[in-house]
Every structure is written in structure tokens, then in C-alpha cells.
Tab-separated table of C-alpha atoms in Angstrom:
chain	number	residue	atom	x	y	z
S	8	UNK	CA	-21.366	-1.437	-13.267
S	9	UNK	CA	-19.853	-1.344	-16.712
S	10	UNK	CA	-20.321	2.127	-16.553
S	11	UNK	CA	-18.247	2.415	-13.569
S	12	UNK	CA	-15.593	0.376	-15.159
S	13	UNK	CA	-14.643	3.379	-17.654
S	14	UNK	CA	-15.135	6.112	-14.561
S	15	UNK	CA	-12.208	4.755	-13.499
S	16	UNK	CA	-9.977	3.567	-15.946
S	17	UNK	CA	-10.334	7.623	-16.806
S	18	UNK	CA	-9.378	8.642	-13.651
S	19	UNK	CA	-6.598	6.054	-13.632
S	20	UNK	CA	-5.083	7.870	-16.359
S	21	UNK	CA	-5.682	11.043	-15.567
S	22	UNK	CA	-4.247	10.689	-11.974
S	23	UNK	CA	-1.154	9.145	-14.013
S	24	UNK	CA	-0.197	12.603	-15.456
S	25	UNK	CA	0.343	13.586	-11.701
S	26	UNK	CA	2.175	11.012	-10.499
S	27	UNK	CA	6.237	12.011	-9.310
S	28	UNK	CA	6.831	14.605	-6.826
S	29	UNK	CA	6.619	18.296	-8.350
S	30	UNK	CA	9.795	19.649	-8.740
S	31	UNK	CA	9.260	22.242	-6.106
S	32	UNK	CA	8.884	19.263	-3.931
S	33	UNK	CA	12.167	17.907	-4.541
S	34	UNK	CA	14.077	21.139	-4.061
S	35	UNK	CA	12.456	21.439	-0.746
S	36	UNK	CA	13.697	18.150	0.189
S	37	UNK	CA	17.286	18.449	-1.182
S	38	UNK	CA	17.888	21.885	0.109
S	39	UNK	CA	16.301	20.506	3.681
S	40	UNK	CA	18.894	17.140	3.672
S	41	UNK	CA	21.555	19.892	3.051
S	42	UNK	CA	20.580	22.760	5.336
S	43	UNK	CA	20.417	19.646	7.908
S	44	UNK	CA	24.173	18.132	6.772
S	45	UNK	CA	21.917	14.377	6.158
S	46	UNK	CA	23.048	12.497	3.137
S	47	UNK	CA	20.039	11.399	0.748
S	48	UNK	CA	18.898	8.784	-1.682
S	49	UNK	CA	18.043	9.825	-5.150
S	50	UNK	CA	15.466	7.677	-6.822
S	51	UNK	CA	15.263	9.182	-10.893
S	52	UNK	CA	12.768	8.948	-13.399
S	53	UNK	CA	14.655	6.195	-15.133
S	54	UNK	CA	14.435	3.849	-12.386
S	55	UNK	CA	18.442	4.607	-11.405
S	56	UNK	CA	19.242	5.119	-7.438
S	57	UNK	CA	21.958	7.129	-6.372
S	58	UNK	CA	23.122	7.535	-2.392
S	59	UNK	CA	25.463	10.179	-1.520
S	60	UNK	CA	25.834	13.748	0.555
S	61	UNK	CA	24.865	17.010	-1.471
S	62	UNK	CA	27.562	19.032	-3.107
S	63	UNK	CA	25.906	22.092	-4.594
S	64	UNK	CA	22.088	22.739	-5.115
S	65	UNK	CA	20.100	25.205	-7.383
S	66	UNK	CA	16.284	25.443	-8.407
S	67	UNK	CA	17.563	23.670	-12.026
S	68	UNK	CA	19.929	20.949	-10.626
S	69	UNK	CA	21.830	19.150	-7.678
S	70	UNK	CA	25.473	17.859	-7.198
S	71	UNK	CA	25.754	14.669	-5.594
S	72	UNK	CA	28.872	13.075	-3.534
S	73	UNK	CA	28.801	9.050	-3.863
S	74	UNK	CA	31.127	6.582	-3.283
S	75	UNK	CA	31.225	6.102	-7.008
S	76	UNK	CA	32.419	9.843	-7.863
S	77	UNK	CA	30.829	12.750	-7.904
S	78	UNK	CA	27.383	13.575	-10.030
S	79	UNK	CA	25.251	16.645	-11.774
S	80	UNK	CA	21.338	16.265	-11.929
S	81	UNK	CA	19.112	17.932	-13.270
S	82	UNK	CA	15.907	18.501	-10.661
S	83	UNK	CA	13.322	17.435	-13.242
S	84	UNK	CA	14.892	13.877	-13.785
S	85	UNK	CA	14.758	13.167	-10.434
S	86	UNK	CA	11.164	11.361	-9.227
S	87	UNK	CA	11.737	11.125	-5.306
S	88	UNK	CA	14.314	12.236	-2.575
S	89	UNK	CA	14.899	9.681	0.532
S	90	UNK	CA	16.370	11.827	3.298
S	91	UNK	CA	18.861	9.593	4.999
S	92	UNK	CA	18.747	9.703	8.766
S	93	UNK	CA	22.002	7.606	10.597
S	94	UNK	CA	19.904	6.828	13.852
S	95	UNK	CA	17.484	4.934	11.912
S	96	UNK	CA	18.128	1.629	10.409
S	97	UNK	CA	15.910	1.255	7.412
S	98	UNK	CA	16.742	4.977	6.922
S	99	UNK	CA	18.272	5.233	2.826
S	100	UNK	CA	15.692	2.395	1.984
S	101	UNK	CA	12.997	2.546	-0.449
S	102	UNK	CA	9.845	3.088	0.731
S	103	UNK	CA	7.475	-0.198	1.017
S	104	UNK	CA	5.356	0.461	-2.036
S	105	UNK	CA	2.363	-1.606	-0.207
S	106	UNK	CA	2.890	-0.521	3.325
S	107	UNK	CA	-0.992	0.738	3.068
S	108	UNK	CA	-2.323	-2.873	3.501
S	109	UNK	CA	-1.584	-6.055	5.524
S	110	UNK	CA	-2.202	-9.491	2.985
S	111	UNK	CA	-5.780	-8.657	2.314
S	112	UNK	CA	-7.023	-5.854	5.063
S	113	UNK	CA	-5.687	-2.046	5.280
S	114	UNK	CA	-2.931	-0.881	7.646
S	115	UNK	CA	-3.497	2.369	9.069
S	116	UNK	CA	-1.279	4.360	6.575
S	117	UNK	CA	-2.153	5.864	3.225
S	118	UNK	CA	-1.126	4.793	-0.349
S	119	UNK	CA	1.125	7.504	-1.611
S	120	UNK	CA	-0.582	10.648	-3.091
S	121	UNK	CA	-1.001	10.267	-6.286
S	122	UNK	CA	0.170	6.963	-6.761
S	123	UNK	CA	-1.871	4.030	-8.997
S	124	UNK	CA	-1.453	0.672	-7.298
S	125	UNK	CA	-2.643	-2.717	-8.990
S	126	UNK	CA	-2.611	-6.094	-6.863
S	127	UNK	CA	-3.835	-9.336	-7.919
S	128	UNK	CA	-4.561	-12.388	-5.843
S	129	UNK	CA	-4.999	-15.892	-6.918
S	130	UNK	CA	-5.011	-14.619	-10.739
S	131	UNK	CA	-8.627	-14.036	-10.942
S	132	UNK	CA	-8.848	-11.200	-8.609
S	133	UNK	CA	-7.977	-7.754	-9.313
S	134	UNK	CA	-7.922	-4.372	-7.384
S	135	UNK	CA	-6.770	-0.537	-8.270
S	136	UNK	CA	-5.771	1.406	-5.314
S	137	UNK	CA	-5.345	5.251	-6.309
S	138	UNK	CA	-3.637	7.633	-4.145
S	139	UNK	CA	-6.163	10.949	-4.557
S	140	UNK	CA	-4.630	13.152	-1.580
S	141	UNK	CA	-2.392	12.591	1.468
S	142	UNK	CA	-5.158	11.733	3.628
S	143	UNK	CA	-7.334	9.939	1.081
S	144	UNK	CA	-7.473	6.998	-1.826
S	145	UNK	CA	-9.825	5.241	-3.568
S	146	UNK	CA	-10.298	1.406	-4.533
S	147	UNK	CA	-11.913	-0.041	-7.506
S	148	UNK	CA	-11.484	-4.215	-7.262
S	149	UNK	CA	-13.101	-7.107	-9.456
S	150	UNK	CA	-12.696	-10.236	-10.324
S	151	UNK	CA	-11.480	-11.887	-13.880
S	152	UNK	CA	-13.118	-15.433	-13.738
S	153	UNK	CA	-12.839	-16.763	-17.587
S	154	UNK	CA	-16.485	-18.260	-19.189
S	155	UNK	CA	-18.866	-16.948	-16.766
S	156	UNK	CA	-19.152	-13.353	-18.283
S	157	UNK	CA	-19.180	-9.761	-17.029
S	158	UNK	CA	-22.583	-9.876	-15.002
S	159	UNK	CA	-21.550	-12.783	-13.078
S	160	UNK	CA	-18.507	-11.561	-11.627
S	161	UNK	CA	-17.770	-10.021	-8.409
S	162	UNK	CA	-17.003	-5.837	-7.966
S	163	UNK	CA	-16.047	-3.738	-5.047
S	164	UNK	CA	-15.825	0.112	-4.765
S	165	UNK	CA	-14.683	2.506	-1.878
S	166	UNK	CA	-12.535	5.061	-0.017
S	167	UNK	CA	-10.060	5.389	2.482
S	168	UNK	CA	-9.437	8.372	4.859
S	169	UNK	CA	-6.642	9.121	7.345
S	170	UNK	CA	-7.991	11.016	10.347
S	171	UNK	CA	-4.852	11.019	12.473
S	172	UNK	CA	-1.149	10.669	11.557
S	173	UNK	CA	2.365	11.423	13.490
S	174	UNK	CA	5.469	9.661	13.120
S	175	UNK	CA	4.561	6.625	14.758
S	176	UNK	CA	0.897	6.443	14.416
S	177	UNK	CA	-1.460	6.425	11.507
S	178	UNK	CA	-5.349	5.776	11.907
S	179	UNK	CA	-7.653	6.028	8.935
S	180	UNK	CA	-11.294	4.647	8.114
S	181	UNK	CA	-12.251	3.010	4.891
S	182	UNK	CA	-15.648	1.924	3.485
S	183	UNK	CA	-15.977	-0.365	0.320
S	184	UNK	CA	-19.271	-2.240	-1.116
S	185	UNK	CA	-19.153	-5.175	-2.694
S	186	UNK	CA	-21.755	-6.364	-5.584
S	187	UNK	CA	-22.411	-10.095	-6.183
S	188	UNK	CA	-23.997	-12.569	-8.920
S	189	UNK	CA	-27.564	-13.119	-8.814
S	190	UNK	CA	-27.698	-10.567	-6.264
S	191	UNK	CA	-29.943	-7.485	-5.952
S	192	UNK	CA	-28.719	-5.838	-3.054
S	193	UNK	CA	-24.698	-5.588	-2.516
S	194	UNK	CA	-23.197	-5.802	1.111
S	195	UNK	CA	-21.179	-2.708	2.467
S	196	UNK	CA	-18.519	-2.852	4.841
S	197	UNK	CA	-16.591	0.238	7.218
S	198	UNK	CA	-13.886	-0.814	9.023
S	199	UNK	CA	-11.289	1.598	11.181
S	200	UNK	CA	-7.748	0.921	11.957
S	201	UNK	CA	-4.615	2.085	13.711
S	202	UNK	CA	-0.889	1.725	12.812
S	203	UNK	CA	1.717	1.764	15.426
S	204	UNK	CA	5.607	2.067	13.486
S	205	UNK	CA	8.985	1.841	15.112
S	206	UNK	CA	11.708	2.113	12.272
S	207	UNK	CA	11.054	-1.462	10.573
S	208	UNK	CA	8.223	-2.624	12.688
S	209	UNK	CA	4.948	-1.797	12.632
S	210	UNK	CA	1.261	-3.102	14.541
S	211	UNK	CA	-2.276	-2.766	12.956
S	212	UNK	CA	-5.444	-3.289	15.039
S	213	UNK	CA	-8.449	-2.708	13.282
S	214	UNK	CA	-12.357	-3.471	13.900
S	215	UNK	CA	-15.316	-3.251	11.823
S	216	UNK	CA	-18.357	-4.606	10.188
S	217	UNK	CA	-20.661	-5.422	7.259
S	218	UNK	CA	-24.120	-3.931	6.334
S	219	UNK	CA	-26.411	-5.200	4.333
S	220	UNK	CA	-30.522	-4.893	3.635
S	221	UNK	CA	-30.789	-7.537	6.604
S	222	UNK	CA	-29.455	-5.238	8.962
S	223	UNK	CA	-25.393	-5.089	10.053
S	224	UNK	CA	-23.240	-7.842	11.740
S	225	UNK	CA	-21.219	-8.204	14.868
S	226	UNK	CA	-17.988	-6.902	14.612
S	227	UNK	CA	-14.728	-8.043	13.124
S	228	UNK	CA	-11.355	-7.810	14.452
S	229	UNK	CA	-8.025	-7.181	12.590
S	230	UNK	CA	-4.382	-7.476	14.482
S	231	UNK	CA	-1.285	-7.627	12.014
S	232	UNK	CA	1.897	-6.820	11.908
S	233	UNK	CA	4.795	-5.998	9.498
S	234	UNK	CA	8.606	-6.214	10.563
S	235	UNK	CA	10.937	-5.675	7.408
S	236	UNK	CA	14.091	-7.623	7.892
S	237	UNK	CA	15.726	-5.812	4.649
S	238	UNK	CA	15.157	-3.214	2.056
S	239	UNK	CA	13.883	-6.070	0.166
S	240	UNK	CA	12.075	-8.599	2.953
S	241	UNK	CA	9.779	-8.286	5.690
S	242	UNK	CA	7.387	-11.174	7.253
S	243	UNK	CA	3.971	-10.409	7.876
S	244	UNK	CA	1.597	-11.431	9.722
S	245	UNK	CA	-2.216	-11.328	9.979
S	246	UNK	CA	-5.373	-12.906	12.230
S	247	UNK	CA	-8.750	-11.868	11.055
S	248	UNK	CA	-11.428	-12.909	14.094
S	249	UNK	CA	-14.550	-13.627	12.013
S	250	UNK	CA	-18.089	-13.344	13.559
S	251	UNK	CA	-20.639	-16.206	13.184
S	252	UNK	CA	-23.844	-13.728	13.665
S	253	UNK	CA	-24.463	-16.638	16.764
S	254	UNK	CA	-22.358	-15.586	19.206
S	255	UNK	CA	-19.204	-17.219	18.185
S	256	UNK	CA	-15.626	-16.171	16.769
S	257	UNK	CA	-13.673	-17.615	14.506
S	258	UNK	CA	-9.842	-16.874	13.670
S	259	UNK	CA	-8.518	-16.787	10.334
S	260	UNK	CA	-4.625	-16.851	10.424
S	261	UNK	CA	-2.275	-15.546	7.995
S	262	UNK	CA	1.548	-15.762	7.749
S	263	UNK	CA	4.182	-15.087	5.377
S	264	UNK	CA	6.733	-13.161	3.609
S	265	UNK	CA	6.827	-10.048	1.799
S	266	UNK	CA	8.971	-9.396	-0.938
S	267	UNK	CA	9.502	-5.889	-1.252
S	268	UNK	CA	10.822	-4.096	-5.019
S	269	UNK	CA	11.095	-0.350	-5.494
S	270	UNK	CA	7.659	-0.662	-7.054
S	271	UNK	CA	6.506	-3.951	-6.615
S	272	UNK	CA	5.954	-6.361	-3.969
S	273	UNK	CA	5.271	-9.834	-3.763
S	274	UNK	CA	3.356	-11.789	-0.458
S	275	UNK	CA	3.782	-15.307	-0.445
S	276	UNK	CA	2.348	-16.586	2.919
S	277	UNK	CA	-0.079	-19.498	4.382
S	278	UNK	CA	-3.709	-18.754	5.551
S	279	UNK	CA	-5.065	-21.377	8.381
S	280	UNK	CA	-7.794	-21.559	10.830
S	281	UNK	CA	-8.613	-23.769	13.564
S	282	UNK	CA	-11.815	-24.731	11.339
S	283	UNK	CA	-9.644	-26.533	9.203
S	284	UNK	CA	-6.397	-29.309	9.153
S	285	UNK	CA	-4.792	-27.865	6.679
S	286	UNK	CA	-2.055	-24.736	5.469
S	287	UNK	CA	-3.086	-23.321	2.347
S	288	UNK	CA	-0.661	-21.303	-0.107
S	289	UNK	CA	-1.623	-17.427	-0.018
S	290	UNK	CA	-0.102	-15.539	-3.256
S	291	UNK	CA	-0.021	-11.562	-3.838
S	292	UNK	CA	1.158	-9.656	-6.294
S	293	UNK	CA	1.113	-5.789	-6.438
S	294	UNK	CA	2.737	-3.121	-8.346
S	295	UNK	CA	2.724	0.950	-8.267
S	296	UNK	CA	2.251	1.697	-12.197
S	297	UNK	CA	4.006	5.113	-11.720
């Protein structure tokens, strides 16, 4: 497992060389927006955002119209083009950097291509998300517990691939197996799951289950949703219906907020069950390293 700990730290950094849009890519974009007459949102290198209607555009730069004056730049400084669209609400807003996952389950859409994602829960937990191809990622997750040492600490590997996608509907399949303390054998899980989006709404259903030496279990059920308020807020929802292995089902409820950055995001939610009296605090933290 240590072994598997550099694999990907390597990748990780290798993957980060690759990370913004190719310049080709953003010419395509900008000379699209103005072929099209749509204004567009410029998201640089530096972290800047500028939103106006396109003046002039060459391979080596592009002239943008905002209400703040008008402004040269240079293709290569420029990390990501938002095409504005005025029939659609959330259109000019920065993509949700962690629109690939409900609060602890996958949504239906992909991780951007390319893109390194870290997210930690409760601290002690940790997880890379890596963006390999439009249609696939890969997740390395572990857990940081101080004074028990490396061997005694919990790992998870896997993959994620999108077999369908339009405009309003994403469904992908992801496997990831999990290794545990004084245990021989891990536990493996494949789930599938389908995204339904509507401008700032969107629906997951998903299903799945675990394998293990002792055979697999009955399935699990996933239904969340996402409905972004803002650029910056959305509340989220999610109900995980857990299998006993006896015949019975048993909800998990989660519900909450989602605090949405240009490349981080923040859930702060409750999780509940009708097991147990009680609402306990659910914290998230994620951001896209590139």
C-alpha cells in the first residue's frame, strides 16, 4: 500500500503539468462566443475574472468589451472561457468545482479532465480525485488518524467512467476497494448512477453494491439532489437506503448547504436516520489544486 502511495502522488504531479485548457482550446471557444454574437466570462491564470462581449480575436490574443472599459489578452494567460448564454440563469457562473459528487456518493457527471481534486471530511479523512479524460477519473482516498500508524489506517482506490452524457443527462459507473486494519481481504464496491440537470438543478439516482470474499450484498440505493441558489450557494441533499443483508432497509439522510468558490467548495450539512434521535454536524471541504 505504501507503494501505491508514491504511484500516485507521481501521477498527481504529472497530471498537474496538464492542467488549464490548451490554448487551441480557448481560441475555439472565443472565436465560437463571437461567431455566435454570446458574451463570455474570462477566468485567467492569475485567478482574475473578466465578463464582457468580444472585440477583436487572433490565435495570440483577444479584445474584451466590459463594463469596466475595454481589455487586450493575451490567449496563453487565459485558463478557461465561460460562454455566456442569456436564456440560462446560472449562465456567466463558474462552474461548480465538485459538481462530480453529492456529500459523500458520486453524481453522474465527471470531474473535469485533467483536473486534481482534494476533499477532506471530518479532518482525518482524505481523498484525491484526478480528472484522467472526459469520460474517466481516478480516486485515491485514506485516512490520517494520528498514533495508530500507517498499517492501521484505512485506504481506498478506484475509477470512474461516463458511459452516456447529453446536456441534461450524465450516467457513469465507478468501482473503488477499500482496505482495512487487521484485515486480509479488502471489500470492493461498483455502484452506477444517473444525473438529470436543468440549468441550476440537478437529480442523482444511483444503485449498487459491495463484494467481498463472503460473497456480494443486496443492493444500495442513492437519490440526491443539487439546486444552486447562487454562483456561490446551492443546498444539497442526499438519502442513502442501506441494506441489512436480512431483508431490511435502512435510510441514511443527509442535508445541507454547499458553499461553492471558483476552486473550492465547502458542505456543511446534517446526516440523520430514523435509527437514531439525533442531527449530527456533516463537514466537507474540497479544493481543485489547479
Amino acid at each position: 500500500m505504501k507503494s501505491w502511495i508514491s504511484v500516485w502522488m507521481s501521477i498527481l504531479l504529472g497530471i498537474q503539468l496538464l492542467a488549464a485548457q490548451t490554448n487551441g482550446d480557448i481560441y475555439e471557444q472565443l472565436s465560437k462566443a463571437k461567431e455566435e454574437g454570446l458574451s463570455v466570462r474570462l477566468e485567467l491564470v492569475s485567478g482574475s475574472g473578466y465578463r464582457g462581449s468580444i472585440e477583436s480575436l487572433n490565435t495570440e490574443e483577444v479584445t474584451l468589451n466590459t463594463a469596466d472599459g475595454v481589455f487586450t489578452f493575451s490567449i496563453s494567460k487565459i485558463n478557461e472561457v465561460i460562454i455566456i448564454y442569456p436564456n440560462r440563469r446560472s449562465s456567466g457562473w463558474y462552474k461548480n468545482p465538485a459538481d462530480y459528487r453529492l456529500f459523500i456518493t458520486q453524481s453522474g457527471k465527471m470531474a473535469e479532465p485533467k483536473g486534481i481534486y482534494y476533499q477532506n471530511t471530518y479532518i482525518f479523512f482524505s481523498n484525491f480525485t484526478i480528472g484522467i479524460a472526459d469520460n474517466f477519473s481516478a480516486n485515491l482516498g485514506f485516512s490520517t488518524v494520528p498514533g495508530i500508524g500507517i498499517d492501521n489506517q484505512l485506504f481506498n482506490i478506484g475509477g470512474k467512467l461516463q458511459v452516456f452524457e447529453t446536456n441534461h443527462i450524465a450516467l457513469s459507473a465507478n468501482g473503488t476497494y477499500y482496505t482495512f486494519p487487521d484485515e486480509s481481504e479488502g471489500v470492493g464496491t461498483l455502484f452506477g448512477t444517473a444525473t438529470f440537470t436543468q440549468d441550476v438543478f440537478s437529480a442523482t439516482l444511483g444503485t449498487g453494491f459491495a463484494f467481498g470474499t463472503e460473497g456480494s450484498s443486496d443492493p444500495l440505493f442513492i437519490v440526491g439532489g443539487q439546486l444552486r441558489t447562487s454562483e456561490r450557494f446551492g443546498l444539497l441533499t442526499e438519502t442513502l437506503f442501506i441494506p441489512d443483508g436480512a431483508g431490511e432497509v435502512y435510510p441514511l439522510f443527509f442535508l445541507g448547504g454547499r458553499f461553492i468558490g471558483r476552486k473550492t467548495v465547502f458542505d456543511l450539512g446534517f446526516l440523520t436516520s430514523n435509527e437514531f434521535d439525533a442531527l449530527i454536524p456533516f463537514l466537507t471541504a474540497s479544493i481543485k489544486l489547479n
